[in-house]
PDB file of C-alpha atoms and ligand atoms in Angstrom:
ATOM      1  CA  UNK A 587      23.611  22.915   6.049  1.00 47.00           C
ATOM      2  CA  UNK A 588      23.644  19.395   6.355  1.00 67.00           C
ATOM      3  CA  UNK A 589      26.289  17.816   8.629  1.00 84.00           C
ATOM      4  CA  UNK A 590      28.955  14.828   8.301  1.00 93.00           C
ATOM      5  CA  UNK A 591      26.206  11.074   7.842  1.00 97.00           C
ATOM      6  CA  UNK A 592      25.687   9.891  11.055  1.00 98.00           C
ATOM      7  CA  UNK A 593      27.769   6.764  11.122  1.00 98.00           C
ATOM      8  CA  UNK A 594      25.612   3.233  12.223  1.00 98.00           C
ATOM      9  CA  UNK A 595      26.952   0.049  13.613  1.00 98.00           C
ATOM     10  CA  UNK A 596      24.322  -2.406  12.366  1.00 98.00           C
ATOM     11  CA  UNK A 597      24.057  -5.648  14.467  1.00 98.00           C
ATOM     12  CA  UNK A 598      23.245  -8.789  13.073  1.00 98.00           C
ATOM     13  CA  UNK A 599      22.445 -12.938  13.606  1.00 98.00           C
ATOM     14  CA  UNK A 600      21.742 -13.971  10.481  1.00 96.00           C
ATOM     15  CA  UNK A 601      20.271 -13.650   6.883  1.00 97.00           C
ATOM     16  CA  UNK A 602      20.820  -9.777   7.268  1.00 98.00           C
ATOM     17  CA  UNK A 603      18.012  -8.804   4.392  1.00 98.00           C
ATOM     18  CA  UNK A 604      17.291  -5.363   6.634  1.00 98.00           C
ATOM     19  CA  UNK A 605      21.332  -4.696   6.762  1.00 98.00           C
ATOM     20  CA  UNK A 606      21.151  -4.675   3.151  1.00 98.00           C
ATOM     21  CA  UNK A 607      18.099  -2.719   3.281  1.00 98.00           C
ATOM     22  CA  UNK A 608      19.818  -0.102   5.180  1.00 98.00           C
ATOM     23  CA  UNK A 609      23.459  -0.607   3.267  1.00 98.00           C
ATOM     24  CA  UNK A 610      21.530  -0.027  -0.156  1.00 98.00           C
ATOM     25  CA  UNK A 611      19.381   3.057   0.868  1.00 98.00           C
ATOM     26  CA  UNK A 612      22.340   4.610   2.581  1.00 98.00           C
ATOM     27  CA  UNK A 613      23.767   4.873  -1.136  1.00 97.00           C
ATOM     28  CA  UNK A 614      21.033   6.891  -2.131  1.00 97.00           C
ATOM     29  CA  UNK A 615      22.243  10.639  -2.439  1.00 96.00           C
ATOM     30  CA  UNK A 616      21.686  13.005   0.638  1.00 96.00           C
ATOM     31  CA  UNK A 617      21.345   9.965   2.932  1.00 98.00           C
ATOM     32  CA  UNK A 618      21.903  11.096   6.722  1.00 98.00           C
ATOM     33  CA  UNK A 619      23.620   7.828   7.781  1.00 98.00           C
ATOM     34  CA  UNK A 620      26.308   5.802   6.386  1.00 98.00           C
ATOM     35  CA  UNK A 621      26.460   2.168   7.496  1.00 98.00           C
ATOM     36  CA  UNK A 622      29.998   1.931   9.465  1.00 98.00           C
ATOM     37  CA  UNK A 623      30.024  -1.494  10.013  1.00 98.00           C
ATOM     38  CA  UNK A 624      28.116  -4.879  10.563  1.00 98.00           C
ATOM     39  CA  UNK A 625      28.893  -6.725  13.508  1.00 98.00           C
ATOM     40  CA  UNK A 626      27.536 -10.906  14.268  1.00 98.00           C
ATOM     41  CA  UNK A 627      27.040 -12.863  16.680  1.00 98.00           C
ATOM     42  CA  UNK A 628      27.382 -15.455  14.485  1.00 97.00           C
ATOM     43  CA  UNK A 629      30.844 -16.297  11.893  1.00 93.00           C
ATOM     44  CA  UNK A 630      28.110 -17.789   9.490  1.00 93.00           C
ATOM     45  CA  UNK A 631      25.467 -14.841   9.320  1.00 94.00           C
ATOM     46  CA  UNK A 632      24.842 -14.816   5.632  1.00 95.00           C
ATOM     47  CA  UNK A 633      25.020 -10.724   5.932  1.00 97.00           C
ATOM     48  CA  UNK A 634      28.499 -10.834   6.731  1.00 97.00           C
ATOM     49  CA  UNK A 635      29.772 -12.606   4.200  1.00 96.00           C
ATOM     50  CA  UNK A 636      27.706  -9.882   1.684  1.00 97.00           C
ATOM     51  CA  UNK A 637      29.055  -7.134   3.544  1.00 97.00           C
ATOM     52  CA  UNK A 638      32.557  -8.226   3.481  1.00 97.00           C
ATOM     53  CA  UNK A 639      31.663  -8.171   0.051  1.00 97.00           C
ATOM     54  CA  UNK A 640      30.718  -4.853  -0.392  1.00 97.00           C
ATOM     55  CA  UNK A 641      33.709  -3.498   1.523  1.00 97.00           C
ATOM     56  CA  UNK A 642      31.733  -2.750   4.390  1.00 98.00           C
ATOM     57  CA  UNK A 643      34.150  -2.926   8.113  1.00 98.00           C
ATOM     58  CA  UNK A 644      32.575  -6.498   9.579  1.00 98.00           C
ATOM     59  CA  UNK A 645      33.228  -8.034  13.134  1.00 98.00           C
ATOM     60  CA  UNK A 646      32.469 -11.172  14.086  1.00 98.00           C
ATOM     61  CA  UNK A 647      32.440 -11.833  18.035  1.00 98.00           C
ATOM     62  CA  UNK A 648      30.901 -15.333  18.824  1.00 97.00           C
ATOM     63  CA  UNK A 649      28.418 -15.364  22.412  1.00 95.00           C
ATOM     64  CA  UNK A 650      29.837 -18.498  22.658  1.00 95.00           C
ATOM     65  CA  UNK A 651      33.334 -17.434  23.842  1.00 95.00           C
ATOM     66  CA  UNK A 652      31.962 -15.651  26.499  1.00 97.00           C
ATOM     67  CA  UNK A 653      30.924 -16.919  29.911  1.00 97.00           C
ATOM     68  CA  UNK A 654      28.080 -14.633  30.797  1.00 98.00           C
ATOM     69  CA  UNK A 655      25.606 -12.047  28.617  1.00 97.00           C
ATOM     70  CA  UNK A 656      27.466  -9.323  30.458  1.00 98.00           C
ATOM     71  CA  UNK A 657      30.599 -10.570  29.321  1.00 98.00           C
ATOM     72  CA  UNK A 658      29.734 -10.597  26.092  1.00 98.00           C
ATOM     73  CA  UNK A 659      28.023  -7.401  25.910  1.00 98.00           C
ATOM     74  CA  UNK A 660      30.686  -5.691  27.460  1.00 98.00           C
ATOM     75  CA  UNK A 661      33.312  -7.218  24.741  1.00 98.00           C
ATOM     76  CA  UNK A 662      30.666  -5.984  22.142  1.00 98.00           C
ATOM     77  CA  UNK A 663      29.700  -2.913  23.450  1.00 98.00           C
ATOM     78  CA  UNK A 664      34.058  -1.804  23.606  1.00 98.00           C
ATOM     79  CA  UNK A 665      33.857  -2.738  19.365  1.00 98.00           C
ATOM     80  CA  UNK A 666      31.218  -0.293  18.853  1.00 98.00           C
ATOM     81  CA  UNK A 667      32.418   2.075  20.921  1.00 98.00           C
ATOM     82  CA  UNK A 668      35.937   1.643  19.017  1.00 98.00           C
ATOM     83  CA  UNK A 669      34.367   2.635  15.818  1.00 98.00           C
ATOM     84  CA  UNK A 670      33.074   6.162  16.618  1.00 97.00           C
ATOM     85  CA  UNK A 671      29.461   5.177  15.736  1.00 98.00           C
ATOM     86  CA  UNK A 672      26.778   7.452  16.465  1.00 98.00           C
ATOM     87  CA  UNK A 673      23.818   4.883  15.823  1.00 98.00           C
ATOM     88  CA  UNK A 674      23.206   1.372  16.562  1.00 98.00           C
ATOM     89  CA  UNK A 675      20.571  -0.821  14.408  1.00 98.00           C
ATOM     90  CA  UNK A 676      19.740  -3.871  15.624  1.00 98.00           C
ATOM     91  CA  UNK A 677      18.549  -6.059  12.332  1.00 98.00           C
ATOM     92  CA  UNK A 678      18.118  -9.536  13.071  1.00 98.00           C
ATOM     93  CA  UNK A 679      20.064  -9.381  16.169  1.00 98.00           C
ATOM     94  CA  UNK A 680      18.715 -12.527  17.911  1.00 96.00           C
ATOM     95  CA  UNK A 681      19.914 -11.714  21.455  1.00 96.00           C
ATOM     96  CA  UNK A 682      18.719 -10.805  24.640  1.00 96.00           C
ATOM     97  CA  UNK A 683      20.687  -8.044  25.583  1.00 97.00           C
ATOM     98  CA  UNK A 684      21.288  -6.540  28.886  1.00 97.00           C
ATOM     99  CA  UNK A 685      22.360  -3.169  30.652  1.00 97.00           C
ATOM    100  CA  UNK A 686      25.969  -3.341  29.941  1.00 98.00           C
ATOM    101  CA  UNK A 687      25.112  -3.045  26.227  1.00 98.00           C
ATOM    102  CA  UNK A 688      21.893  -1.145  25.838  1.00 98.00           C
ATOM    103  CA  UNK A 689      23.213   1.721  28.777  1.00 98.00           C
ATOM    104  CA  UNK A 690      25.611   3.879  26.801  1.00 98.00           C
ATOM    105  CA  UNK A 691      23.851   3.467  23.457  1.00 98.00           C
ATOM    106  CA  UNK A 692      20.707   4.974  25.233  1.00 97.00           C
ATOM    107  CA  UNK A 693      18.642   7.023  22.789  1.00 97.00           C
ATOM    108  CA  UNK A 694      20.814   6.145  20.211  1.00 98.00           C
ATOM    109  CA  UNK A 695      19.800   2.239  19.763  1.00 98.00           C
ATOM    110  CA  UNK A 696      17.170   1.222  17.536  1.00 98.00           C
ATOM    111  CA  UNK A 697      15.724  -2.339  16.829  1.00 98.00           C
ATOM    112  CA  UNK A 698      13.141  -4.292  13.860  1.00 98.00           C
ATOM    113  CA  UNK A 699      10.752  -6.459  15.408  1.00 98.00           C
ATOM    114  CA  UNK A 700       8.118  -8.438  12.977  1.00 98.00           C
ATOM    115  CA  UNK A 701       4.567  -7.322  15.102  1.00 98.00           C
ATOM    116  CA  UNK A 702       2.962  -4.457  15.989  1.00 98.00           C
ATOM    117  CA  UNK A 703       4.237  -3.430  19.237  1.00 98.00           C
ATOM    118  CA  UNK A 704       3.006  -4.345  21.618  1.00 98.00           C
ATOM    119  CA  UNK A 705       1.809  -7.307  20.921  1.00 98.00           C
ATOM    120  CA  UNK A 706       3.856 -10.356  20.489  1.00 98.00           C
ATOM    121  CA  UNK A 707       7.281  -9.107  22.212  1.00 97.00           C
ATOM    122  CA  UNK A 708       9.949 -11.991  21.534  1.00 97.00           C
ATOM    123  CA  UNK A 709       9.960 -15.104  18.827  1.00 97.00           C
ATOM    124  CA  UNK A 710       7.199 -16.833  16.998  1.00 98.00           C
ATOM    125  CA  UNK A 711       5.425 -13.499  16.396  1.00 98.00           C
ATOM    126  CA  UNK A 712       3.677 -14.804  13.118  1.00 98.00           C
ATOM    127  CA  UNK A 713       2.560 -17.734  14.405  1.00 98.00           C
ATOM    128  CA  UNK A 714       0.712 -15.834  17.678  1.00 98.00           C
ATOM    129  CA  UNK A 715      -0.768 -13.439  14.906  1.00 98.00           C
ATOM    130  CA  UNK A 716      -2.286 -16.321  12.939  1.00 98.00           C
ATOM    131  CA  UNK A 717      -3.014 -18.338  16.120  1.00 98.00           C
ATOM    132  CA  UNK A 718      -4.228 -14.868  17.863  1.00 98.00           C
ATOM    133  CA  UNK A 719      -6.492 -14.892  14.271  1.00 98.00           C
ATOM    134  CA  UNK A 720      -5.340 -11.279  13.762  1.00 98.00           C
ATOM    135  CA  UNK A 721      -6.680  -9.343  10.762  1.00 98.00           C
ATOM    136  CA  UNK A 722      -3.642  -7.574  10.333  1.00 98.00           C
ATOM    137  CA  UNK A 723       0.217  -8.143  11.339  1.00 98.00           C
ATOM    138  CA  UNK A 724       3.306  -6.054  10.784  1.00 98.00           C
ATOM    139  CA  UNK A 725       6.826  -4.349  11.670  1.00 98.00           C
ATOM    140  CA  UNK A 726       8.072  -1.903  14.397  1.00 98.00           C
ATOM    141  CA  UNK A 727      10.936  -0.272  14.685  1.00 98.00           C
ATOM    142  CA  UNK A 728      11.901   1.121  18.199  1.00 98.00           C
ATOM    143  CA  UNK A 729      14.134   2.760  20.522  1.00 98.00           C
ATOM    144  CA  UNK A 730      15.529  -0.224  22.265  1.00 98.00           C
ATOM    145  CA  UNK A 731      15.215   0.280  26.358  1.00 97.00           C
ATOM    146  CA  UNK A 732      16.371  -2.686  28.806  1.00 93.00           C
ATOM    147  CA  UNK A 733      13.078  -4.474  29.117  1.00 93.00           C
ATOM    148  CA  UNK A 734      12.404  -6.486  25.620  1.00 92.00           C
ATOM    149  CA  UNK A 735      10.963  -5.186  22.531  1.00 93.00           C
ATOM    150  CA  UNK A 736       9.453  -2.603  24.905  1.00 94.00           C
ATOM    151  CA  UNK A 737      11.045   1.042  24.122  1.00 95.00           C
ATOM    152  CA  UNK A 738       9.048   3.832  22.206  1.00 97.00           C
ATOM    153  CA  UNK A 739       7.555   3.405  19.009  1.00 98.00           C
ATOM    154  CA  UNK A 740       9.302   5.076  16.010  1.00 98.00           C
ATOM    155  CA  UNK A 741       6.965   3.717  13.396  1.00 98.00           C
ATOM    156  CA  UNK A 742       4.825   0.798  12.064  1.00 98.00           C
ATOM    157  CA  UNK A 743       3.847  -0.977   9.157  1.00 98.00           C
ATOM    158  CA  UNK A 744       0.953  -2.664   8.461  1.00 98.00           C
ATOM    159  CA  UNK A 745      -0.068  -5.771   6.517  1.00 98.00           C
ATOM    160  CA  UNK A 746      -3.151  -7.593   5.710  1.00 98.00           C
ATOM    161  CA  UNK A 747      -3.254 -11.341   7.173  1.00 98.00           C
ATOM    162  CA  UNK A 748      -4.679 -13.298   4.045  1.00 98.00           C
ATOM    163  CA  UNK A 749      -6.685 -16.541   4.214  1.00 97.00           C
ATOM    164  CA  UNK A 750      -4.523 -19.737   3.932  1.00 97.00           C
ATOM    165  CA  UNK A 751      -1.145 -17.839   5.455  1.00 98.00           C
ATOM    166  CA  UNK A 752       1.278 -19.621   7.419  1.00 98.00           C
ATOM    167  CA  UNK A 753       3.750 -18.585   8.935  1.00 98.00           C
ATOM    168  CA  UNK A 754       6.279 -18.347   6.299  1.00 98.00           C
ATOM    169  CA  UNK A 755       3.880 -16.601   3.930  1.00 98.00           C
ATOM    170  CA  UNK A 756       3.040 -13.438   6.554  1.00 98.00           C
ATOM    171  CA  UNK A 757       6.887 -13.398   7.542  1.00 98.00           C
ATOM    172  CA  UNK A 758       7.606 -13.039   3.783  1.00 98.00           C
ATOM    173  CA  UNK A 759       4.557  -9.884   3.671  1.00 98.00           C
ATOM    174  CA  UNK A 760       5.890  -8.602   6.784  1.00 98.00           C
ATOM    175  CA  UNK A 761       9.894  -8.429   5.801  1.00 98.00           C
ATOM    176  CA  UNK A 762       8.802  -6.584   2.269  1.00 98.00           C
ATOM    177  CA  UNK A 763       7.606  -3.665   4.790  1.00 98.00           C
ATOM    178  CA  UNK A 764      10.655  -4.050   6.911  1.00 98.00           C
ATOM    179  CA  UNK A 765      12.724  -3.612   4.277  1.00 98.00           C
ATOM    180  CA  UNK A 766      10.818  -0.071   3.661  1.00 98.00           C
ATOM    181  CA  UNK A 767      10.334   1.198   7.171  1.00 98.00           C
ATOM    182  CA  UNK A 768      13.967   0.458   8.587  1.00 98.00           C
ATOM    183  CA  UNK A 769      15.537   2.832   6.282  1.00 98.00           C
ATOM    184  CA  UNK A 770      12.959   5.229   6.814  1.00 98.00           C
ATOM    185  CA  UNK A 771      12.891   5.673  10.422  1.00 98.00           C
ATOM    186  CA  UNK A 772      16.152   5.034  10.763  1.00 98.00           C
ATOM    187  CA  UNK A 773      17.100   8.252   7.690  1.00 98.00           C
ATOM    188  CA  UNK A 774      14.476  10.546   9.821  1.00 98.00           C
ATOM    189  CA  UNK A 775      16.263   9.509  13.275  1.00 98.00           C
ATOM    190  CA  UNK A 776      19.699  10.122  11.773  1.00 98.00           C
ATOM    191  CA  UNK A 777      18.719  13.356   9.669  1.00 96.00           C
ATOM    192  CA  UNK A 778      17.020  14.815  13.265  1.00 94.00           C
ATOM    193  CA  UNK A 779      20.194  13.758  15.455  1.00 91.00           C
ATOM    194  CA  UNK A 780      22.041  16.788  16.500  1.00 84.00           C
ATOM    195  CA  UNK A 781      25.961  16.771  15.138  1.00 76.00           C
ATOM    196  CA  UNK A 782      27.839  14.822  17.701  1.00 64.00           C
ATOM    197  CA  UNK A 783      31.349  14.552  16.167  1.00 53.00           C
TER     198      UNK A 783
HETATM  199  C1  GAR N1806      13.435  -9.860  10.744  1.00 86.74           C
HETATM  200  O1  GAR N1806      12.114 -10.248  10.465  1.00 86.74           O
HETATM  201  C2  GAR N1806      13.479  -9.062  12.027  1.00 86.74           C
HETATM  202  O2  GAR N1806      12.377  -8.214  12.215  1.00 86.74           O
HETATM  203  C3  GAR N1806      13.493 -10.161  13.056  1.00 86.74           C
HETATM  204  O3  GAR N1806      14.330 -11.137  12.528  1.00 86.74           O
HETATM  205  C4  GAR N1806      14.289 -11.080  11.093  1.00 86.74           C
HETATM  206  C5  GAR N1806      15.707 -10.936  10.601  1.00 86.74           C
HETATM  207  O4  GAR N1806      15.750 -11.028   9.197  1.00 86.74           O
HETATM  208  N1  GAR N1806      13.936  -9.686  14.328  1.00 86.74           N
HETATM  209  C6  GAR N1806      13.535 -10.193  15.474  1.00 86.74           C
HETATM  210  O5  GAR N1806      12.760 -11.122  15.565  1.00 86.74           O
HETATM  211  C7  GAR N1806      14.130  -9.526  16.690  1.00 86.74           C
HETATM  212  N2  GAR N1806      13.474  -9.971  17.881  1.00 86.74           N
HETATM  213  P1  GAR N1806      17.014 -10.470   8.414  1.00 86.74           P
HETATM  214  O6  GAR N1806      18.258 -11.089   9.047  1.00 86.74           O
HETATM  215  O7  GAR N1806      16.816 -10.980   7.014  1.00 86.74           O
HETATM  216  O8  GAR N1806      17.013  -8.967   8.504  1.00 86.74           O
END
């Protein structure tokens, strides 16, 4: 018998298009995870705003306020842990994050990066592809560990490069398949999780 959705704290910087991806497939019946809350980095992430507005829990704690990463992490890391998630899903969550934060999320933390792992680890990933003159390009979602974009591979999607892209234009290819895969992976990773509450 299927148990309780596993409850996800999704973690955000900005535009948010794979929260919603996740928010809106989580509303689909016999979903395994329920998104518990969004949390930013940033007060002007254009996902929280849409999540406030879809009565989702939101928390905005600003990197700025804090003197070190570890200080930071450690102020984010006691939110989640206040909200009895069982998942984290980093979406967009432009930060480099260290032990404090990854350590007791481990095996239950999952990030979206735009490449195929792993090539092109950290920014500008489109623009090595084209410069790299790739055939293909495309979307990973994996356990995060505490080396960047580096834990194992939960899944990939692939997408043609096409003569003339830029940057923009792949991005825009590459976040269609994001918006498939995240909810896919992360509903298999959820539905496999044994009950924890
Ligand atoms: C997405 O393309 C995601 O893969 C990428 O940022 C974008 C966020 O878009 N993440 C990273 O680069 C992480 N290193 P979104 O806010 O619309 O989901």
């Amino acid at each position: 018998m299927p148990g309780q959705p596993k409850r996800v704290g999704v973690l955000i910087s900005g535009t948010g298009s794979n929260m919603k991806a996740l928010v809106e497939a989580s509303r689909k019946p016999g979903c395994p995870y329920q998104v518990a809350c969004v949390v930013s980095n940033k007060a002007d992430a254009g996902g929280i705003a849409w999540a406030q507005a879809e009565g989702i829990p939101t928390h905005v704690l600003s990197h700025r306020n804090f003197p070190t990463r570890e200080a930071f992490d450690a102020a984010l890391n006691g939110y989640l842990q206040s909200q009895q998630l069982d998942i984290i899903a980093c979406a967009g969550f432009m930060r480099i994050m260290t032990p404090v934060l990854i350590s007791p999320w481990a095996g239950r933390m999952l990030n979206i990066h735009p490449s195929l792992l792993p090539k092109y680890k950290g920014l500008r990933t489109h623009e090595r592809a084209l410069a790299a003159g790739d055939a293909e390009a495309g979307c990973t979602v994996h356990m995060v560990t505490a080396e960047l974009d580096d834990g194992p591979v939960l899944g990939q999607a692939r997408v043609p490069v096409l003569p003339g892209d830029t940057p923009e234009t792949l991005a825009a290819r590459v976040l269609r398949e994001e918006h498939k895969l995240y909810p896919s992976i992360l509903a298999s990773f959820a539905g496999t999780m044994p009950a924890s509450r």
